[in-house]
Each structure stands twice: as C-alpha cells, then as structure tokens.
mmCIF file of C-alpha atoms in Angstrom:
data_model
loop_
_atom_site.group_PDB
_atom_site.id
_atom_site.type_symbol
_atom_site.label_atom_id
_atom_site.label_comp_id
_atom_site.label_asym_id
_atom_site.label_seq_id
_atom_site.Cartn_x
_atom_site.Cartn_y
_atom_site.Cartn_z
ATOM 1 C CA MET A 1 -4.242 17.567 20.147
ATOM 2 C CA THR A 2 -2.931 14.697 18.023
ATOM 3 C CA ALA A 3 -0.156 15.649 15.610
ATOM 4 C CA GLN A 4 -0.915 15.262 11.923
ATOM 5 C CA ALA A 5 0.690 12.130 10.473
ATOM 6 C CA VAL A 6 -0.167 12.660 6.790
ATOM 7 C CA ASN A 7 0.953 15.608 4.682
ATOM 8 C CA TYR A 8 -0.851 16.569 1.486
ATOM 9 C CA SER A 9 0.136 18.949 -1.283
ATOM 10 C CA LEU A 10 -0.734 19.559 -4.933
ATOM 11 C CA GLN A 11 1.768 20.537 -7.617
ATOM 12 C CA ASN A 12 0.996 20.704 -11.336
ATOM 13 C CA ASP A 13 -2.029 18.401 -10.944
ATOM 14 C CA ILE A 14 0.062 15.811 -9.051
ATOM 15 C CA ALA A 15 -1.064 15.139 -5.479
ATOM 16 C CA LEU A 16 1.626 14.203 -2.971
ATOM 17 C CA ILE A 17 0.443 12.093 -0.038
ATOM 18 C CA GLN A 18 3.219 11.629 2.506
ATOM 19 C CA MET A 19 3.069 9.565 5.683
ATOM 20 C CA ASP A 20 5.248 10.958 8.467
ATOM 21 C CA ASP A 21 4.399 10.229 12.085
ATOM 22 C CA GLY A 22 8.020 10.775 13.118
ATOM 23 C CA LYS A 23 8.346 7.069 13.865
ATOM 24 C CA VAL A 24 7.669 4.022 11.688
ATOM 25 C CA ASN A 25 4.476 5.225 9.977
ATOM 26 C CA ALA A 26 2.345 2.535 11.592
ATOM 27 C CA LEU A 27 -1.203 2.312 10.273
ATOM 28 C CA THR A 28 -3.297 3.322 13.263
ATOM 29 C CA HIS A 29 -6.988 4.221 13.208
ATOM 30 C CA SER A 30 -6.095 7.922 13.069
ATOM 31 C CA MET A 31 -3.458 7.432 10.347
ATOM 32 C CA LEU A 32 -6.007 5.559 8.225
ATOM 33 C CA ASP A 33 -8.525 8.387 8.696
ATOM 34 C CA GLU A 34 -5.957 10.918 7.508
ATOM 35 C CA LEU A 35 -4.926 8.775 4.535
ATOM 36 C CA ASP A 36 -8.529 8.248 3.489
ATOM 37 C CA ALA A 37 -9.192 11.995 3.634
ATOM 38 C CA ALA A 38 -6.057 12.729 1.627
ATOM 39 C CA LEU A 39 -7.046 10.192 -1.034
ATOM 40 C CA THR A 40 -10.505 11.745 -1.287
ATOM 41 C CA LYS A 41 -8.978 15.200 -1.735
ATOM 42 C CA ALA A 42 -6.584 13.928 -4.401
ATOM 43 C CA GLU A 43 -9.373 12.274 -6.359
ATOM 44 C CA GLN A 44 -11.253 15.586 -6.352
ATOM 45 C CA GLU A 45 -8.488 17.821 -7.646
ATOM 46 C CA ALA A 46 -5.499 15.885 -9.024
ATOM 47 C CA LYS A 47 -4.686 13.895 -12.157
ATOM 48 C CA ALA A 48 -2.230 11.513 -10.492
ATOM 49 C CA ILE A 49 -0.895 10.673 -7.029
ATOM 50 C CA VAL A 50 2.574 10.203 -5.578
ATOM 51 C CA PHE A 51 2.352 8.232 -2.331
ATOM 52 C CA THR A 52 5.376 8.097 -0.033
ATOM 53 C CA GLY A 53 6.728 7.997 3.517
ATOM 54 C CA ARG A 54 9.647 9.753 5.134
ATOM 55 C CA ALA A 55 13.315 9.115 4.404
ATOM 56 C CA GLY A 56 14.251 5.616 5.504
ATOM 57 C CA ARG A 57 10.710 4.659 6.536
ATOM 58 C CA PHE A 58 7.826 3.962 4.221
ATOM 59 C CA SER A 59 5.503 2.119 6.613
ATOM 60 C CA ALA A 60 5.617 -0.665 9.201
ATOM 61 C CA GLY A 61 2.023 -1.559 8.342
ATOM 62 C CA PHE A 62 -0.869 -2.039 10.728
ATOM 63 C CA ASP A 63 -0.003 -0.970 14.278
ATOM 64 C CA LEU A 64 1.479 -4.142 15.792
ATOM 65 C CA LYS A 65 0.395 -3.219 19.322
ATOM 66 C CA VAL A 66 -3.210 -3.099 18.179
ATOM 67 C CA MET A 67 -2.859 -6.244 16.065
ATOM 68 C CA MET A 68 -1.382 -8.254 18.939
ATOM 69 C CA ALA A 69 -3.821 -6.950 21.575
ATOM 70 C CA GLY A 70 -6.350 -9.629 20.675
ATOM 71 C CA PRO A 71 -8.734 -10.815 17.944
ATOM 72 C CA GLU A 72 -11.295 -8.035 18.439
ATOM 73 C CA SER A 73 -8.658 -5.305 18.386
ATOM 74 C CA ALA A 74 -6.930 -6.736 15.311
ATOM 75 C CA ASN A 75 -10.189 -7.231 13.450
ATOM 76 C CA GLY A 76 -11.261 -3.663 14.139
ATOM 77 C CA LEU A 77 -8.106 -2.270 12.588
ATOM 78 C CA LEU A 78 -8.189 -4.640 9.613
ATOM 79 C CA LYS A 79 -11.845 -3.876 8.948
ATOM 80 C CA LYS A 80 -10.994 -0.184 8.838
ATOM 81 C CA GLY A 81 -7.842 -0.653 6.786
ATOM 82 C CA ALA A 82 -9.142 -3.050 4.131
ATOM 83 C CA PRO A 83 -11.443 -0.514 2.410
ATOM 84 C CA PHE A 84 -8.567 1.968 2.228
ATOM 85 C CA PHE A 85 -6.306 -0.603 0.582
ATOM 86 C CA MET A 86 -9.027 -1.380 -1.938
ATOM 87 C CA ARG A 87 -9.459 2.334 -2.630
ATOM 88 C CA LEU A 88 -5.730 2.605 -3.288
ATOM 89 C CA TYR A 89 -5.635 -0.483 -5.479
ATOM 90 C CA GLY A 90 -8.634 0.596 -7.512
ATOM 91 C CA SER A 91 -8.146 4.373 -7.492
ATOM 92 C CA ARG A 92 -9.329 6.063 -10.670
ATOM 93 C CA LEU A 93 -6.145 8.147 -10.559
ATOM 94 C CA PRO A 94 -2.726 6.822 -11.535
ATOM 95 C CA LEU A 95 -0.857 5.953 -8.338
ATOM 96 C CA VAL A 96 2.932 6.113 -8.068
ATOM 97 C CA VAL A 97 4.315 4.612 -4.866
ATOM 98 C CA ALA A 98 7.659 6.120 -3.854
ATOM 99 C CA CYS A 99 8.839 3.562 -1.312
ATOM 100 C CA SER A 100 11.169 5.694 0.793
ATOM 101 C CA GLY A 101 12.615 2.952 3.013
ATOM 102 C CA HIS A 102 11.465 0.029 5.142
ATOM 103 C CA ALA A 103 8.071 -1.346 4.056
ATOM 104 C CA VAL A 104 6.911 -4.257 6.177
ATOM 105 C CA ALA A 105 3.561 -6.072 6.438
ATOM 106 C CA GLY A 106 0.854 -3.529 5.508
ATOM 107 C CA GLY A 107 3.609 -1.222 4.301
ATOM 108 C CA ALA A 108 4.676 -3.844 1.782
ATOM 109 C CA LEU A 109 1.044 -4.279 0.751
ATOM 110 C CA MET A 110 0.824 -0.572 -0.017
ATOM 111 C CA THR A 111 3.659 -0.957 -2.503
ATOM 112 C CA LEU A 112 1.601 -3.660 -4.210
ATOM 113 C CA CYS A 113 -1.256 -1.179 -4.684
ATOM 114 C CA GLY A 114 0.801 1.163 -6.855
ATOM 115 C CA ASP A 115 0.578 1.405 -10.630
ATOM 116 C CA VAL A 116 4.273 2.299 -10.617
ATOM 117 C CA ARG A 117 6.436 1.312 -7.621
ATOM 118 C CA ILE A 118 9.792 3.057 -7.186
ATOM 119 C CA GLY A 119 12.042 2.219 -4.251
ATOM 120 C CA VAL A 120 15.250 3.487 -2.683
ATOM 121 C CA GLU A 121 18.419 1.510 -3.229
ATOM 122 C CA GLY A 122 19.850 0.174 0.013
ATOM 123 C CA PRO A 123 19.494 -2.403 2.802
ATOM 124 C CA PHE A 124 15.846 -1.625 3.444
ATOM 125 C CA LYS A 125 13.466 -4.342 4.612
ATOM 126 C CA ILE A 126 10.468 -5.023 2.376
ATOM 127 C CA GLY A 127 8.078 -7.912 2.870
ATOM 128 C CA LEU A 128 5.161 -9.614 4.566
ATOM 129 C CA ASN A 129 6.322 -10.783 7.977
ATOM 130 C CA GLU A 130 2.928 -11.746 9.386
ATOM 131 C CA THR A 131 3.423 -15.501 9.795
ATOM 132 C CA ALA A 132 6.816 -14.905 11.398
ATOM 133 C CA VAL A 133 5.256 -12.743 14.143
ATOM 134 C CA GLY A 134 2.314 -15.065 14.744
ATOM 135 C CA LEU A 135 -0.410 -13.522 12.593
ATOM 136 C CA PRO A 136 -2.296 -15.166 9.717
ATOM 137 C CA LEU A 137 -1.983 -13.219 6.477
ATOM 138 C CA PRO A 138 -5.462 -11.741 5.859
ATOM 139 C CA ILE A 139 -7.266 -12.038 2.551
ATOM 140 C CA ILE A 140 -6.182 -8.561 1.430
ATOM 141 C CA GLY A 141 -2.561 -9.684 1.801
ATOM 142 C CA ILE A 142 -3.063 -13.035 0.089
ATOM 143 C CA GLU A 143 -4.849 -11.623 -2.947
ATOM 144 C CA LEU A 144 -2.654 -8.543 -3.428
ATOM 145 C CA ALA A 145 0.399 -10.784 -3.227
ATOM 146 C CA ARG A 146 -1.142 -13.223 -5.699
ATOM 147 C CA ASP A 147 -1.919 -10.370 -8.099
ATOM 148 C CA ARG A 148 1.383 -8.517 -7.983
ATOM 149 C CA LEU A 149 4.247 -10.742 -6.834
ATOM 150 C CA ALA A 150 6.207 -13.033 -9.117
ATOM 151 C CA LYS A 151 4.846 -16.573 -9.020
ATOM 152 C CA THR A 152 8.281 -17.867 -8.099
ATOM 153 C CA ALA A 153 8.316 -15.600 -5.020
ATOM 154 C CA LEU A 154 4.730 -16.059 -3.832
ATOM 155 C CA SER A 155 5.196 -18.968 -1.435
ATOM 156 C CA ALA A 156 8.364 -17.625 0.187
ATOM 157 C CA ALA A 157 6.892 -14.120 0.441
ATOM 158 C CA THR A 158 3.669 -15.255 2.145
ATOM 159 C CA LEU A 159 4.107 -18.608 3.900
ATOM 160 C CA GLY A 160 7.816 -18.043 4.408
ATOM 161 C CA ALA A 161 7.475 -14.403 5.520
ATOM 162 C CA PHE A 162 10.647 -13.670 3.555
ATOM 163 C CA ILE A 163 11.994 -10.153 3.909
ATOM 164 C CA TYR A 164 13.731 -8.653 0.879
ATOM 165 C CA ASP A 165 16.193 -5.823 0.457
ATOM 166 C CA SER A 166 15.260 -3.206 -2.120
ATOM 167 C CA LYS A 167 17.177 -4.846 -4.980
ATOM 168 C CA SER A 168 15.680 -8.303 -4.462
ATOM 169 C CA ALA A 169 12.244 -6.703 -3.901
ATOM 170 C CA VAL A 170 12.266 -5.740 -7.589
ATOM 171 C CA LYS A 171 12.757 -9.349 -8.642
ATOM 172 C CA ALA A 172 10.056 -10.524 -6.222
ATOM 173 C CA GLY A 173 7.558 -7.959 -7.545
ATOM 174 C CA TYR A 174 7.173 -5.498 -4.689
ATOM 175 C CA LEU A 175 8.918 -2.756 -6.702
ATOM 176 C CA ASP A 176 9.356 -1.948 -10.370
ATOM 177 C CA GLN A 177 12.682 -0.160 -10.007
ATOM 178 C CA ILE A 178 15.062 1.319 -7.455
ATOM 179 C CA VAL A 179 16.945 4.610 -7.521
ATOM 180 C CA ASP A 180 19.266 6.405 -5.148
ATOM 181 C CA GLY A 181 17.597 8.342 -2.366
ATOM 182 C CA ASP A 182 18.272 11.758 -3.872
ATOM 183 C CA SER A 183 16.464 10.763 -7.081
ATOM 184 C CA LEU A 184 13.383 9.122 -5.556
ATOM 185 C CA MET A 185 10.915 11.972 -5.592
ATOM 186 C CA GLU A 186 12.055 13.394 -8.923
ATOM 187 C CA THR A 187 11.681 9.963 -10.518
ATOM 188 C CA ALA A 188 8.276 9.462 -8.903
ATOM 189 C CA TYR A 189 7.002 12.841 -10.108
ATOM 190 C CA GLN A 190 8.248 12.112 -13.617
ATOM 191 C CA ALA A 191 6.361 8.816 -13.667
ATOM 192 C CA ALA A 192 3.210 10.458 -12.278
ATOM 193 C CA THR A 193 3.397 13.233 -14.867
ATOM 194 C CA VAL A 194 3.533 10.707 -17.702
ATOM 195 C CA LEU A 195 0.544 8.786 -16.342
ATOM 196 C CA ALA A 196 -1.404 12.003 -15.699
ATOM 197 C CA GLY A 197 -1.140 12.742 -19.410
ATOM 198 C CA TYR A 198 -3.038 9.600 -20.384
ATOM 199 C CA ASN A 199 -6.743 9.662 -21.137
ATOM 200 C CA SER A 200 -8.266 9.341 -17.668
ATOM 201 C CA MET A 201 -11.279 7.314 -18.797
ATOM 202 C CA ALA A 202 -9.150 4.828 -20.709
ATOM 203 C CA PHE A 203 -6.742 4.459 -17.790
ATOM 204 C CA TYR A 204 -9.443 3.891 -15.181
ATOM 205 C CA GLU A 205 -11.515 1.523 -17.298
ATOM 206 C CA THR A 206 -8.410 -0.546 -18.002
ATOM 207 C CA LYS A 207 -7.553 -0.620 -14.289
ATOM 208 C CA LYS A 208 -11.062 -1.793 -13.440
ATOM 209 C CA ARG A 209 -10.758 -4.632 -15.938
ATOM 210 C CA LEU A 210 -7.319 -5.546 -14.613
ATOM 211 C CA ARG A 211 -8.086 -5.430 -10.879
ATOM 212 C CA GLY A 212 -11.863 -5.486 -10.511
ATOM 213 C CA LYS A 213 -12.198 -9.234 -9.937
ATOM 214 C CA THR A 214 -9.619 -9.174 -7.157
ATOM 215 C CA ILE A 215 -11.195 -6.152 -5.479
ATOM 216 C CA ASP A 216 -14.691 -7.649 -5.724
ATOM 217 C CA TYR A 217 -13.461 -10.967 -4.315
ATOM 218 C CA ILE A 218 -11.711 -9.330 -1.359
ATOM 219 C CA ASN A 219 -14.751 -7.183 -0.560
ATOM 220 C CA ALA A 220 -17.118 -10.156 -0.849
ATOM 221 C CA THR A 221 -15.067 -12.462 1.387
ATOM 222 C CA LEU A 222 -13.677 -9.947 3.886
ATOM 223 C CA ASP A 223 -16.183 -10.522 6.695
ATOM 224 C CA ASP A 224 -15.778 -14.298 6.596
ATOM 225 C CA ASP A 225 -12.017 -13.940 6.408
ATOM 226 C CA LEU A 226 -11.936 -11.642 9.436
ATOM 227 C CA ALA A 227 -14.061 -14.090 11.378
ATOM 228 C CA ASN A 228 -11.638 -16.886 10.536
ATOM 229 C CA PHE A 229 -8.732 -14.555 11.340
ATOM 230 C CA ALA A 230 -10.175 -13.953 14.815
ATOM 231 C CA LYS A 231 -10.655 -17.680 15.394
ATOM 232 C CA ALA A 232 -7.082 -18.389 14.322
ATOM 233 C CA MET A 233 -5.739 -15.718 16.657
ATOM 234 C CA GLY A 234 -7.850 -17.066 19.504
ATOM 235 C CA ALA A 235 -6.593 -20.585 18.857
ATOM 236 C CA GLY A 236 -3.010 -19.317 18.785
#
C-alpha cells in the first residue's frame, strides 16, 4: 500500500493542505491525485486554504525521473499536472502558500499560484531550473512566470534558470514576504483568516478578471505546447 503523501485538515474554516512524502515532495502521478482530491475537499468545506510542504522542503516539482525518462513520460506527467496548477491559480478560495523550504521547478511554480506567498528565511533554493537540466520550460511555467515575477527578473528566472535564496526570491516575485521558520504557519494562518473574511463572490470574481486570460490561454495552447515540448526533448 502506497503511503499517503498529502495531509489535509480543517481548522476554523481554513483548510491546510500539506505535502509530505518524507523526501523532496516530488510531483508524481499519485501525489497529483492526492493534491487534486485535497483541493476538491477544501473547496467544498473551507473559506480559505493554506498550502505548504514539510520543514525545509516545499517541493522539488515534477518528478525528475519521470520527466527525464523520455518525451512520452514527461508529457504524461505535465498533462496531468497542468490542470492542477490551473485549479490552484484560479481557485475560488483564497490561497496562502507557506513555502516551507526548497521550491524548485514545479515547486517554484506552485508559489506563483498563491494569492499570498510566505516563505522561510534562510539559504533555501527557489527557482525554475528547467533549462539548466535540459528541459524546455512548458507554457504553464512561461505564463505563470510572466504573470507573477518582476519584469526585471523574468529573463534570468526563465532563460537563465537562476536559483534564488528566500530573501532574493521576494525581490524576484516568487514570495511576498519571509519569516523565521517558527513563525511560518502562524503567519500563513493569519493571512488566510483575513482573506477568508472577505466577500467570497467579490474575491473570486476579481481573481477571475485578474487571471482568467492567462488560465484560458494556457488551457487553449497546452496540447500544442506539449507536442512541441516532446519534439524539443526528442531533438535534445
């Protein structure tokens, strides 16, 4: 029996979704299934979400073994993961990302999906390393980076695969603020509680207006992008 990699709890209308596979919180097919189920549960019973990893590790992103196994393997994981990222980015609930440590590749993209992004102070690695490890950055990465990162950081963060520490990740746009590790969850819950108090219709309709074009564009171009991604991997 496969061990559960995602923990879910509800406290005062705030859903906590925590990734913890005991390793680097890689986004495998099973991890994505668990995350999708947790998000569905939260949207049914909560007023806001706190999304986090385990101490020192937020997420290493899509499972690198699967991504490097070949175009078909990589495409299968991306095709499963992209809808989840779009659900996160467009969730009707306020989403507070508590980045608990290293957040690389897809892990960094998850920080970009948050409405509030709070990180841990320290020498943690945060960034999109795809081009450095021989992978094209897929459309979900390009467009989320374009939406959320500072314009001055966009080229270095994508083409340059620059990896930031938590302090410089704030300036680049991956995080909104950093706190010490002992304060992370308290700060995240405080932020989620404030957002949960807003009018839910007004919040969601504003989010749709803010992010809808990006989400629609990613969804509309995903299949073509994955086909080009596979060709690029095959050529490489």
